Amino acid sequence: MSETNTPAPEAAEGHRYTAAMAADIEARWQDVWDAEGTYEAPNPTGDLAGDPAVAARPKKFIMDMFPYPSGAGLHVGHPLGYIATDVYARHQRMTGHNVLHTLGFDAFGLPAEQYAVQTGTHPRVSTEANIENMKVQLRRLGLGHDKRRSFATIDPDYYKWTQWIFLQIYNSWYDADAGKARPIAELIAAFEDGSRAVPGGRAWAELTAGERADVLNEYRLAYSSDAPVNWCPGLGTVLANEEVTADGRSERGNFPVFKAKLSQWNMRITAYADRLLDDLEALDWPEAIKLQQRNWIGRSEGARVDFALGDEAITVFTTRPDTLFGATYMVLAPEHPLVEKFIPAAWPEGTHQVWTGGYATPAEAVAAYRKQAASKSDVERQAEAKDKTGVFTGEYAVNPVSGEKVPVFIADYVLMGYGTGAIMAVPAHDSRDFEFARAFELPIRCVVEPTDGRGTDPAEWDEAFVSYDAKLVNSTGEGISLDGLGVVAAKAAITDWLTGRGIGEGTVNFRLRDWLFSRQRYWGEPFPIVYDEDGVAHALPESMLPLELPEVEDYSPRTFEPDDADSQPETPLSRKSDWVNVELDLGDGRGVRSYRRETNTMPNWAGSCWYELRYLDPNNADALVDPEIEQYWMGPRESAPHGGVDLYVGGAEHAVLHLLYARFWSKVLFDLGHVSSAEPFHKLFNQGMIQAYVYRDERGFPVTATEVEERDGKFFFEGEQVKRELGKMGKSLKNAVTPETICEEYGADTLRLYEMAMGPLDVSRPWDTRAVVGQYRLLQRLWRNVVDEETGAVTVVDAEPSEQTLRALHKAIDGAGGDLAGLRFNTAIAKITELNNFLTKAGEPLSRPVAEQLVKLVAPLAPHIAEELWHRLGHTDSVVHQDFPVADPAYVVDETVTCVVQVKGKVKARLEVPPAISEADLEQLAVTDEAVVAALGGAEIRKVIVRAPKLVNIVI
Ligand code: ANZ
């Protein structure tokens, strides 16, 4: 049987729940909900302010990671998270919360631009069409979104505020003493009145405008820099570190990426490294995601140590200053600027042949090696398995603790962008250094005593001895000995010693780099920055926002041969000269002047860095969000000390990029007083993926999954046997199933139930169209339990339900309610199914209160059928805002079992106890039972043997 053409078992006609009836019910209620604004969430000002009862309710702000409106539309894998948040939001609404749930569109980005390049269609036209299409698809699912709050990042009303936030970041600096961002105006004032020294030592008043701009650029949180960036000629754009793969290629397109010096905008996210780390603690996020962020930020505690080389000092960063006595050589990154300063004209007498790489002079060796290193990515350079290469610089530095002369090498395993770009090499205790030392025949000195029995002579070792939990040896020098100390104590002792001599200090180093924020793209937010005739950058005044994207003829940046490392970017906006060159009065007292606009655009991450805030107050023309509204929905609270969205659901692939950038922007806005929440997302949940079967023919090509037939566990396509495997769902694997197909065959409620029933939300699961019918049957039985399929009338009676029915009902309420609150939708559905089956088999007409509770239980999961039944049961208001049923504990406990209590081997009492009673509770019950107390007659109890729940034996 094929994957998707299992016909749904239809009713003949009439009052049975069929796909046709579902379609009718669903469309009808969706219209009513829209017309009545059923899901509109009032804000605490305005509408809510007038209603203290509503304002007093607790709130829940529930969010999905918003979608990119792709031209391919949605397949059934996409809405998994949207359905989950919708079910949760509906349950929260029914349990007395003000719920804010909406969905916008993250709509800048490359695909629309590439489509524009290919077809000439303006990216806005194709993007808006895609958004419309996606809205239709999403509406069909019955998602309870507040549609008034939806927007797309490409709306000028929205990106006006993205640009505004850029200006706040640009116009602020990080005051490390205060531990927060402050307006740049305060820094300028301090430079002016002399309370802060101007770097370079001159007075602020003496500096030219350009010099001042250069000084401030070193402080601004958004700054321009011509530090080496990832330049991708094949794409014609630069990329953030996060967009470059482990093998040094572009994540998109898989082109080579080179290091190039280009003037680019950067965000000083590194200023926040500590806070980004510390504040993770209080977030309710999956541990795995926190770990990825911690690793990305990469905090290392260590020391800086100076090694003297003539008049210069080479400063290294090390996490193991305790091993200083074992530093037998040094390595500088090939690009290290000090190298030029000290290379001698000739190799020193007797230089080892291997060290010279066969070159005649150190200068030649260095030049050749630098060239070779430049063609490699950082990741390639760091690869563990790779053979260590390098050359001697011809110079020696002095190990400050041993006084020994150590040779200085350059090697590509040391990166310029980390620490100080220079290391002290301790081959005995660092594996990379060990390999290098073996390759270059350098001395290896053991200074940490091996605990694995290999002895202290490195000549006998096959690898470095790496341990943080051993004792120091061979480490005694002038006025210091580390011998016998453990690693931690030795680190502290040597750091003190270095600090005392002014040749080192304890320091913290981060792996995190500043965020490269310029893209050579058309379809992104323009920077609100212009340059004057001297090239000095100026911010546009707020009154000139939004700075809208101009129309252009050609949407593509100039691209180059993928390996043309010397190419230079040329942005689409730079060709639009009447837009680029403008006469403006910036309102800064300089009058009308000529300026040149910045022609890069912001990266597509910008729009998603703050969208949660705009959902709160989407039409505010005066502020990005009203502070009172922000405080209400996002502000700090006991359970969320840094504030943030109550639930944020999305894929785990956003562990670092989006989530780190959004956290950074939140902190800046918080520091500057624009918001009360220092974190955007308090609770994060990663949904699993919906996978799908892929069928491949003999050549390994995917064949259309819907046309595959199954016979005796084998699969056939056009008569030929094909292989089945599990993979991603999508067009390229010819296995995409659209939500529309399933809605047509069964209805949206069935699709919703199926997606939620497939397994725990955070686990990936294979799609199986044939299994969808199971949930359809559940809804058919539910319908039949309430509605007469002959007449269409409700069948409920006003009689009292039986005790057994009440037990089944309240157990389901108790279980399913807890499950819905805990995002355990699959088990909630199992419990509701059990109840529904029980009621089907009970053989008695359903009593009204039971029917109503049942309908409310189902409402979060299958809202359309619930709304329909609710109205058929005679109600005129929506089920959406009814109170979720509350379980009566009297009916929730299971029936009791009889426990026999023996004293001296004789039965003295029989107790009725819950089957799950604990041993301690049962013992307590037994020894305090009246009959037992009488039988004991005051005798001392020697021992109580408890076999819960059935037996207690008391020995006296
Ligand atoms: C001496 C030493 C001895 C080291 C030892 C390690 C073990 P993390 O933890 O990642 O911060 N290092 C420093 N700067 C480097 C650079 N620019 N490129 C490559 N490696 C660099 O790593 C810090 C350690 O990595 C430092 O501590 C340094 O080697 C090396 F038994 O110094 B260590």
Short mmCIF file of C-alpha atoms in Angstrom, two decimals, residues 600-895:
data_model
loop_
_atom_site.label_atom_id
_atom_site.label_comp_id
_atom_site.label_asym_id
_atom_site.label_seq_id
_atom_site.Cartn_x
_atom_site.Cartn_y
_atom_site.Cartn_z
CA ASN A 600 26.37 47.29 3.05
CA THR A 601 23.22 45.89 4.61
CA MET A 602 22.63 44.19 7.94
CA PRO A 603 22.84 40.39 8.25
CA ASN A 604 19.59 38.45 8.22
CA TRP A 605 20.00 37.82 11.96
CA ALA A 606 19.25 41.44 12.77
CA GLY A 607 15.49 41.23 12.43
CA SER A 608 15.20 38.24 14.73
CA CYS A 609 17.33 39.84 17.45
CA TRP A 610 14.41 41.71 18.99
CA TYR A 611 11.13 40.61 17.37
CA GLU A 612 9.67 39.34 20.63
CA LEU A 613 9.52 42.95 21.78
CA ARG A 614 7.59 44.14 18.78
CA TYR A 615 4.89 41.48 19.20
CA LEU A 616 4.08 43.25 22.44
CA ASP A 617 3.36 46.58 20.87
CA PRO A 618 3.40 46.21 17.09
CA ASN A 619 1.90 49.54 16.12
CA ASN A 620 3.74 51.83 18.47
CA ALA A 621 5.03 54.71 16.36
CA ASP A 622 6.89 56.44 19.19
CA ALA A 623 8.89 53.64 20.76
CA LEU A 624 9.97 50.11 19.90
CA VAL A 625 7.79 49.00 22.80
CA ASP A 626 5.92 50.80 25.54
CA PRO A 627 7.88 50.15 28.77
CA GLU A 628 4.77 49.32 30.77
CA ILE A 629 3.68 46.73 28.21
CA GLU A 630 7.15 45.24 28.03
CA GLN A 631 7.30 45.02 31.80
CA TYR A 632 3.96 43.21 31.92
CA TRP A 633 4.72 40.52 29.35
CA MET A 634 8.47 40.10 29.72
CA GLY A 635 9.64 41.74 32.92
CA PRO A 636 11.65 39.94 35.60
CA ARG A 637 9.64 37.80 37.99
CA GLU A 638 10.45 35.31 40.67
CA SER A 639 10.54 32.35 38.32
CA ALA A 640 12.50 34.32 35.70
CA PRO A 641 14.92 36.73 37.38
CA HIS A 642 16.13 38.21 34.09
CA GLY A 643 12.67 38.31 32.55
CA GLY A 644 11.95 36.97 29.07
CA VAL A 645 9.37 35.07 27.06
CA ASP A 646 7.62 32.32 29.06
CA LEU A 647 8.03 29.66 26.39
CA TYR A 648 10.05 29.77 23.20
CA VAL A 649 9.87 26.75 20.91
CA GLY A 650 12.11 26.09 17.95
CA GLY A 651 14.79 23.90 16.45
CA ALA A 652 18.05 23.08 18.19
CA GLU A 653 19.98 24.33 15.15
CA HIS A 654 19.67 27.86 16.53
CA ALA A 655 21.68 27.04 19.63
CA VAL A 656 24.34 29.63 19.04
CA LEU A 657 23.71 32.18 16.33
CA HIS A 658 20.22 33.54 16.76
CA LEU A 659 19.97 32.87 20.47
CA LEU A 660 23.32 34.45 21.27
CA TYR A 661 22.72 37.53 19.12
CA ALA A 662 19.23 38.05 20.54
CA ARG A 663 20.55 37.74 24.08
CA PHE A 664 23.22 40.33 23.31
CA TRP A 665 20.75 42.89 21.91
CA SER A 666 18.48 42.35 24.91
CA LYS A 667 21.31 43.16 27.25
CA VAL A 668 22.23 46.35 25.44
CA LEU A 669 18.61 47.52 25.40
CA PHE A 670 18.35 46.59 29.07
CA ASP A 671 21.51 48.51 29.98
CA LEU A 672 20.29 51.58 28.13
CA GLY A 673 16.98 51.44 29.97
CA HIS A 674 14.71 50.62 27.05
CA VAL A 675 13.50 47.29 28.46
CA SER A 676 13.21 45.68 31.88
CA SER A 677 14.20 42.19 30.73
CA ALA A 678 17.89 41.41 30.31
CA GLU A 679 17.12 38.09 28.63
CA PRO A 680 14.78 37.57 25.69
CA PHE A 681 13.72 33.96 26.25
CA HIS A 682 13.31 32.53 29.70
CA LYS A 683 12.23 29.02 28.78
CA LEU A 684 13.45 27.39 25.62
CA PHE A 685 12.20 24.11 24.23
CA ASN A 686 13.60 22.34 21.18
CA GLN A 687 11.10 20.30 19.29
CA GLY A 688 12.25 17.17 17.47
CA MET A 689 12.20 16.81 13.71
CA ILE A 690 9.59 15.09 11.65
CA GLN A 691 11.47 12.70 9.46
CA ALA A 692 10.12 10.83 6.50
CA TYR A 693 10.83 7.72 4.54
CA VAL A 694 12.92 8.20 1.46
CA TYR A 695 12.71 5.58 -1.28
CA ARG A 696 15.72 5.19 -3.51
CA ASP A 697 16.01 3.31 -6.75
CA GLU A 698 18.94 1.16 -7.76
CA ARG A 699 21.02 4.19 -8.69
CA GLY A 700 20.32 5.72 -5.30
CA PHE A 701 18.01 8.44 -6.65
CA PRO A 702 14.93 9.23 -4.59
CA VAL A 703 11.62 8.27 -6.19
CA THR A 704 8.23 9.82 -5.47
CA ALA A 705 7.22 8.42 -2.09
CA THR A 706 3.49 8.58 -2.72
CA GLU A 707 3.82 6.27 -5.68
CA VAL A 708 5.64 3.54 -3.84
CA GLU A 709 3.75 0.34 -3.13
CA GLU A 710 4.42 -2.02 -0.29
CA ARG A 711 4.15 -5.79 -0.77
CA ASP A 712 5.21 -8.27 1.92
CA GLY A 713 7.47 -5.79 3.60
CA LYS A 714 9.16 -4.88 0.29
CA PHE A 715 8.78 -1.63 -1.59
CA PHE A 716 8.17 -1.13 -5.30
CA PHE A 717 8.15 1.87 -7.60
CA GLU A 718 6.85 1.34 -11.13
CA GLY A 719 7.38 -2.36 -10.62
CA GLU A 720 11.03 -2.03 -9.57
CA GLN A 721 12.06 -2.75 -6.02
CA VAL A 722 13.30 0.32 -4.14
CA LYS A 723 15.09 0.77 -0.83
CA ARG A 724 13.50 2.55 2.09
CA GLU A 725 15.42 4.73 4.57
CA LEU A 726 14.60 7.46 7.02
CA GLY A 727 15.61 11.01 6.12
CA LYS A 728 14.54 14.60 6.13
CA MET A 729 11.27 15.59 4.58
CA GLY A 730 11.43 17.83 1.54
CA LYS A 731 11.09 18.35 -2.16
CA SER A 732 14.58 17.15 -2.98
CA LEU A 733 13.94 13.74 -1.44
CA LYS A 734 10.53 13.54 -3.13
CA ASN A 735 8.83 12.70 0.12
CA ALA A 736 7.23 15.97 1.21
CA VAL A 737 3.67 15.70 2.49
CA THR A 738 1.79 18.97 2.66
CA PRO A 739 -0.55 19.85 5.50
CA GLU A 740 -3.23 20.55 2.90
CA THR A 741 -3.26 16.93 1.71
CA ILE A 742 -3.82 15.68 5.23
CA CYS A 743 -6.39 18.38 5.97
CA GLU A 744 -8.30 17.42 2.86
CA GLU A 745 -8.30 13.75 3.70
CA TYR A 746 -8.99 14.00 7.41
CA GLY A 747 -9.27 17.58 8.58
CA ALA A 748 -6.94 19.88 10.49
CA ASP A 749 -7.96 18.55 13.91
CA THR A 750 -6.80 15.08 12.92
CA LEU A 751 -3.51 16.45 11.61
CA ARG A 752 -2.97 18.39 14.84
CA LEU A 753 -3.71 15.34 16.96
CA TYR A 754 -1.51 13.12 14.87
CA GLU A 755 1.48 15.45 15.05
CA MET A 756 1.09 15.77 18.80
CA ALA A 757 0.54 12.06 19.35
CA MET A 758 3.62 10.93 17.42
CA GLY A 759 5.88 10.93 20.43
CA PRO A 760 7.45 13.21 23.03
CA LEU A 761 7.77 16.68 21.54
CA ASP A 762 11.53 16.88 21.80
CA VAL A 763 12.15 13.60 20.00
CA SER A 764 12.42 13.22 16.23
CA ARG A 765 9.80 10.98 14.71
CA PRO A 766 9.06 9.41 11.34
CA TRP A 767 6.00 10.59 9.50
CA ASP A 768 3.63 7.80 8.55
CA THR A 769 0.60 8.89 6.60
CA ARG A 770 -1.07 5.52 7.16
CA ALA A 771 -1.08 6.08 10.91
CA VAL A 772 -2.94 9.39 10.70
CA VAL A 773 -6.23 7.57 10.48
CA GLY A 774 -5.89 6.44 14.11
CA GLN A 775 -6.44 10.00 15.33
CA TYR A 776 -9.25 10.47 12.84
CA ARG A 777 -11.03 7.50 14.45
CA LEU A 778 -10.61 9.07 17.87
CA LEU A 779 -12.44 12.17 16.67
CA GLN A 780 -15.13 10.06 15.00
CA ARG A 781 -15.78 8.21 18.26
CA LEU A 782 -15.77 11.47 20.19
CA TRP A 783 -18.34 12.86 17.79
CA ARG A 784 -20.47 9.73 18.07
CA ASN A 785 -20.36 9.95 21.86
CA VAL A 786 -22.05 13.33 21.75
CA VAL A 787 -24.00 13.48 18.50
CA ASP A 788 -26.60 11.08 17.12
CA GLU A 789 -25.31 10.09 13.68
CA GLU A 790 -28.84 9.48 12.40
CA THR A 791 -30.42 12.73 13.45
CA GLY A 792 -27.52 15.06 14.24
CA ALA A 793 -29.05 15.86 17.64
CA VAL A 794 -26.94 15.71 20.78
CA THR A 795 -27.44 12.49 22.68
CA VAL A 796 -26.44 13.67 26.13
CA VAL A 797 -28.80 13.23 29.07
CA ASP A 798 -29.13 15.14 32.29
CA ALA A 799 -28.72 12.03 34.46
CA GLU A 800 -25.99 11.72 37.11
CA PRO A 801 -22.93 9.91 35.77
CA SER A 802 -21.98 6.62 37.39
CA GLU A 803 -19.15 6.47 39.90
CA GLN A 804 -17.06 4.49 37.44
CA THR A 805 -17.55 7.15 34.75
CA LEU A 806 -16.61 9.88 37.18
CA ARG A 807 -13.45 8.00 38.07
CA ALA A 808 -12.48 7.61 34.42
CA LEU A 809 -13.28 11.26 33.75
CA HIS A 810 -11.35 12.75 36.65
CA LYS A 811 -8.36 10.53 36.12
CA ALA A 812 -8.22 11.76 32.53
CA ILE A 813 -8.63 15.39 33.61
CA ASP A 814 -5.91 15.02 36.18
CA GLY A 815 -3.50 13.24 33.87
CA ALA A 816 -4.14 15.16 30.68
CA GLY A 817 -4.18 18.53 32.44
CA GLY A 818 -0.75 17.91 33.93
CA ASP A 819 0.54 16.61 30.63
CA LEU A 820 -0.68 19.63 28.67
CA ALA A 821 0.95 21.99 31.15
CA GLY A 822 4.17 19.97 30.91
CA LEU A 823 4.24 19.87 27.07
CA ARG A 824 3.64 16.09 27.16
CA PHE A 825 1.01 16.18 24.47
CA ASN A 826 1.39 12.58 23.36
CA THR A 827 0.55 11.21 26.80
CA ALA A 828 -2.28 13.72 27.20
CA ILE A 829 -3.79 12.35 24.00
CA ALA A 830 -3.36 8.79 25.25
CA LYS A 831 -5.32 9.61 28.39
CA ILE A 832 -8.08 11.39 26.53
CA THR A 833 -8.28 8.46 24.12
CA GLU A 834 -8.61 6.07 27.03
CA LEU A 835 -11.45 8.11 28.47
CA ASN A 836 -13.18 8.37 25.14
CA ASN A 837 -12.92 4.63 24.59
CA PHE A 838 -14.27 4.00 28.05
CA LEU A 839 -17.25 6.23 27.33
CA THR A 840 -17.82 4.53 24.00
CA LYS A 841 -17.91 1.13 25.66
CA ALA A 842 -19.82 2.24 28.74
CA GLY A 843 -23.03 1.55 26.88
CA GLU A 844 -24.88 4.36 28.63
CA PRO A 845 -25.87 7.74 27.20
CA LEU A 846 -23.34 10.41 28.08
CA SER A 847 -24.39 12.71 30.86
CA ARG A 848 -24.12 16.40 30.06
CA PRO A 849 -21.43 17.39 32.59
CA VAL A 850 -19.23 14.51 31.41
CA ALA A 851 -19.72 15.48 27.78
CA GLU A 852 -18.88 19.10 28.51
CA GLN A 853 -15.74 18.22 30.43
CA LEU A 854 -14.68 15.88 27.66
CA VAL A 855 -15.11 18.58 25.05
CA LYS A 856 -13.05 21.02 27.11
CA LEU A 857 -10.32 18.41 27.53
CA VAL A 858 -10.08 18.01 23.80
CA ALA A 859 -10.32 21.73 23.03
CA PRO A 860 -6.60 22.63 23.18
CA LEU A 861 -5.69 19.75 20.87
CA ALA A 862 -8.59 19.68 18.42
CA PRO A 863 -10.12 23.13 18.76
CA HIS A 864 -12.55 23.03 15.82
CA ILE A 865 -14.45 19.89 16.72
CA ALA A 866 -14.47 21.02 20.34
CA GLU A 867 -15.95 24.38 19.44
CA GLU A 868 -18.59 22.71 17.29
CA LEU A 869 -19.60 20.22 19.98
CA TRP A 870 -19.57 22.94 22.61
CA HIS A 871 -22.07 24.92 20.61
CA ARG A 872 -24.15 21.86 19.81
CA LEU A 873 -24.29 21.29 23.56
CA GLY A 874 -26.17 24.56 23.72
CA HIS A 875 -23.51 27.14 24.49
CA THR A 876 -23.28 30.43 22.71
CA ASP A 877 -19.86 31.54 23.89
CA SER A 878 -16.54 30.08 22.68
CA VAL A 879 -14.94 27.04 24.29
CA VAL A 880 -11.61 28.83 23.86
CA HIS A 881 -12.13 30.91 26.99
CA GLN A 882 -13.83 28.31 29.17
CA ASP A 883 -12.13 27.10 32.32
CA PHE A 884 -10.20 23.90 31.84
CA PRO A 885 -11.75 21.09 33.93
CA VAL A 886 -10.36 20.59 37.41
CA ALA A 887 -10.03 17.05 38.70
CA ASP A 888 -11.84 16.08 41.87
CA PRO A 889 -9.17 14.33 43.95
CA ALA A 890 -11.78 12.02 45.44
CA TYR A 891 -12.17 10.37 42.03
CA VAL A 892 -8.55 10.49 41.04
CA VAL A 893 -7.16 8.05 43.58
CA ASP A 894 -7.48 4.50 42.46
CA GLU A 895 -9.82 2.16 44.20
#
